[in-house]
Amino acid sequence: MERLLTIKGIRAGSLFKILLIGHAFSFGLVIVSMGIFSLFGYETVYIGDVPAVGLKGLISALLAATLFTVMFAFVNWVFVFVGNWLFTRFRPYNIVVQETDIP
């Protein structure tokens, strides 16, 4: 069964959460995987011009993944939020919801 919902816009917090989750599971996972490779001796993480290997590389990658995920999500959030705000001034969103019988 399908229902049509008409909404005026997406709240700022909900939009940021969507973008943060998307960046964490795409961009963040790539950086963390490079940190795991660094843990096993590969030179995939650099601090400045010096490769960081071992535990130092893994910790650096975890910090970089967090920093870059939040930073890119925030920058994208600003652009998408402004675009969302401008779009909803002229027209609402129509969302089709498909309901399932699974509880």
PDB file of N, CA, C and O in Angstrom, residues 32-44 53-54 58:
ATOM      1  N   VAL A  32      39.075   4.673   7.532  1.00  0.00           N
ATOM      2  CA  VAL A  32      39.329   3.659   8.561  1.00  0.00           C
ATOM      3  C   VAL A  32      39.995   2.428   7.958  1.00  0.00           C
ATOM      4  O   VAL A  32      40.897   1.840   8.567  1.00  0.00           O
ATOM      5  N   SER A  33      39.585   2.038   6.762  1.00  0.00           N
ATOM      6  CA  SER A  33      40.231   0.882   6.128  1.00  0.00           C
ATOM      7  C   SER A  33      41.698   1.182   5.817  1.00  0.00           C
ATOM      8  O   SER A  33      42.549   0.294   5.945  1.00  0.00           O
ATOM      9  N   MET A  34      42.014   2.420   5.452  1.00  0.00           N
ATOM     10  CA  MET A  34      43.414   2.794   5.248  1.00  0.00           C
ATOM     11  C   MET A  34      44.179   2.721   6.567  1.00  0.00           C
ATOM     12  O   MET A  34      45.349   2.335   6.598  1.00  0.00           O
ATOM     13  N   GLY A  35      43.529   3.048   7.669  1.00  0.00           N
ATOM     14  CA  GLY A  35      44.157   2.918   8.987  1.00  0.00           C
ATOM     15  C   GLY A  35      44.410   1.470   9.360  1.00  0.00           C
ATOM     16  O   GLY A  35      45.433   1.142   9.974  1.00  0.00           O
ATOM     17  N   ILE A  36      43.506   0.585   8.981  1.00  0.00           N
ATOM     18  CA  ILE A  36      43.701  -0.848   9.252  1.00  0.00           C
ATOM     19  C   ILE A  36      44.870  -1.376   8.422  1.00  0.00           C
ATOM     20  O   ILE A  36      45.693  -2.148   8.918  1.00  0.00           O
ATOM     21  N   PHE A  37      44.958  -0.941   7.160  1.00  0.00           N
ATOM     22  CA  PHE A  37      46.113  -1.325   6.349  1.00  0.00           C
ATOM     23  C   PHE A  37      47.403  -0.805   6.965  1.00  0.00           C
ATOM     24  O   PHE A  37      48.430  -1.482   6.960  1.00  0.00           O
ATOM     25  N   SER A  38      47.347   0.407   7.495  1.00  0.00           N
ATOM     26  CA  SER A  38      48.522   0.997   8.138  1.00  0.00           C
ATOM     27  C   SER A  38      48.934   0.205   9.371  1.00  0.00           C
ATOM     28  O   SER A  38      50.118   0.095   9.678  1.00  0.00           O
ATOM     29  N   LEU A  39      47.960  -0.351  10.068  1.00  0.00           N
ATOM     30  CA  LEU A  39      48.250  -1.165  11.246  1.00  0.00           C
ATOM     31  C   LEU A  39      49.096  -2.380  10.870  1.00  0.00           C
ATOM     32  O   LEU A  39      49.933  -2.825  11.651  1.00  0.00           O
ATOM     33  N   PHE A  40      48.903  -2.896   9.658  1.00  0.00           N
ATOM     34  CA  PHE A  40      49.644  -4.070   9.207  1.00  0.00           C
ATOM     35  C   PHE A  40      50.916  -3.717   8.432  1.00  0.00           C
ATOM     36  O   PHE A  40      51.502  -4.571   7.789  1.00  0.00           O
ATOM     37  N   GLY A  41      51.324  -2.434   8.476  1.00  0.00           N
ATOM     38  CA  GLY A  41      52.606  -2.057   7.905  1.00  0.00           C
ATOM     39  C   GLY A  41      52.576  -1.347   6.567  1.00  0.00           C
ATOM     40  O   GLY A  41      53.616  -0.935   6.078  1.00  0.00           O
ATOM     41  N   TYR A  42      51.419  -1.212   5.955  1.00  0.00           N
ATOM     42  CA  TYR A  42      51.334  -0.498   4.680  1.00  0.00           C
ATOM     43  C   TYR A  42      51.400   1.009   4.935  1.00  0.00           C
ATOM     44  O   TYR A  42      50.875   1.500   5.927  1.00  0.00           O
ATOM     45  N   GLU A  43      52.024   1.730   4.031  1.00  0.00           N
ATOM     46  CA  GLU A  43      52.156   3.181   4.180  1.00  0.00           C
ATOM     47  C   GLU A  43      50.975   3.884   3.519  1.00  0.00           C
ATOM     48  O   GLU A  43      51.093   4.508   2.467  1.00  0.00           O
ATOM     49  N   THR A  44      49.823   3.794   4.135  1.00  0.00           N
ATOM     50  CA  THR A  44      48.608   4.400   3.583  1.00  0.00           C
ATOM     51  C   THR A  44      48.185   5.657   4.316  1.00  0.00           C
ATOM     52  O   THR A  44      47.355   6.402   3.815  1.00  0.00           O
ATOM     53  N   VAL A  53      52.709   4.323  10.415  1.00  0.00           N
ATOM     54  CA  VAL A  53      52.360   2.910  10.351  1.00  0.00           C
ATOM     55  C   VAL A  53      52.134   2.384  11.755  1.00  0.00           C
ATOM     56  O   VAL A  53      52.533   2.996  12.742  1.00  0.00           O
ATOM     57  N   GLY A  54      51.481   1.236  11.820  1.00  0.00           N
ATOM     58  CA  GLY A  54      51.215   0.611  13.109  1.00  0.00           C
ATOM     59  C   GLY A  54      50.055   1.268  13.823  1.00  0.00           C
ATOM     60  O   GLY A  54      49.116   1.784  13.206  1.00  0.00           O
ATOM     61  N   LEU A  58      46.766   3.802  12.715  1.00  0.00           N
ATOM     62  CA  LEU A  58      45.358   3.492  12.951  1.00  0.00           C
ATOM     63  C   LEU A  58      44.681   4.604  13.740  1.00  0.00           C
ATOM     64  O   LEU A  58      43.580   5.039  13.386  1.00  0.00           O
TER      65      LEU A  58
END
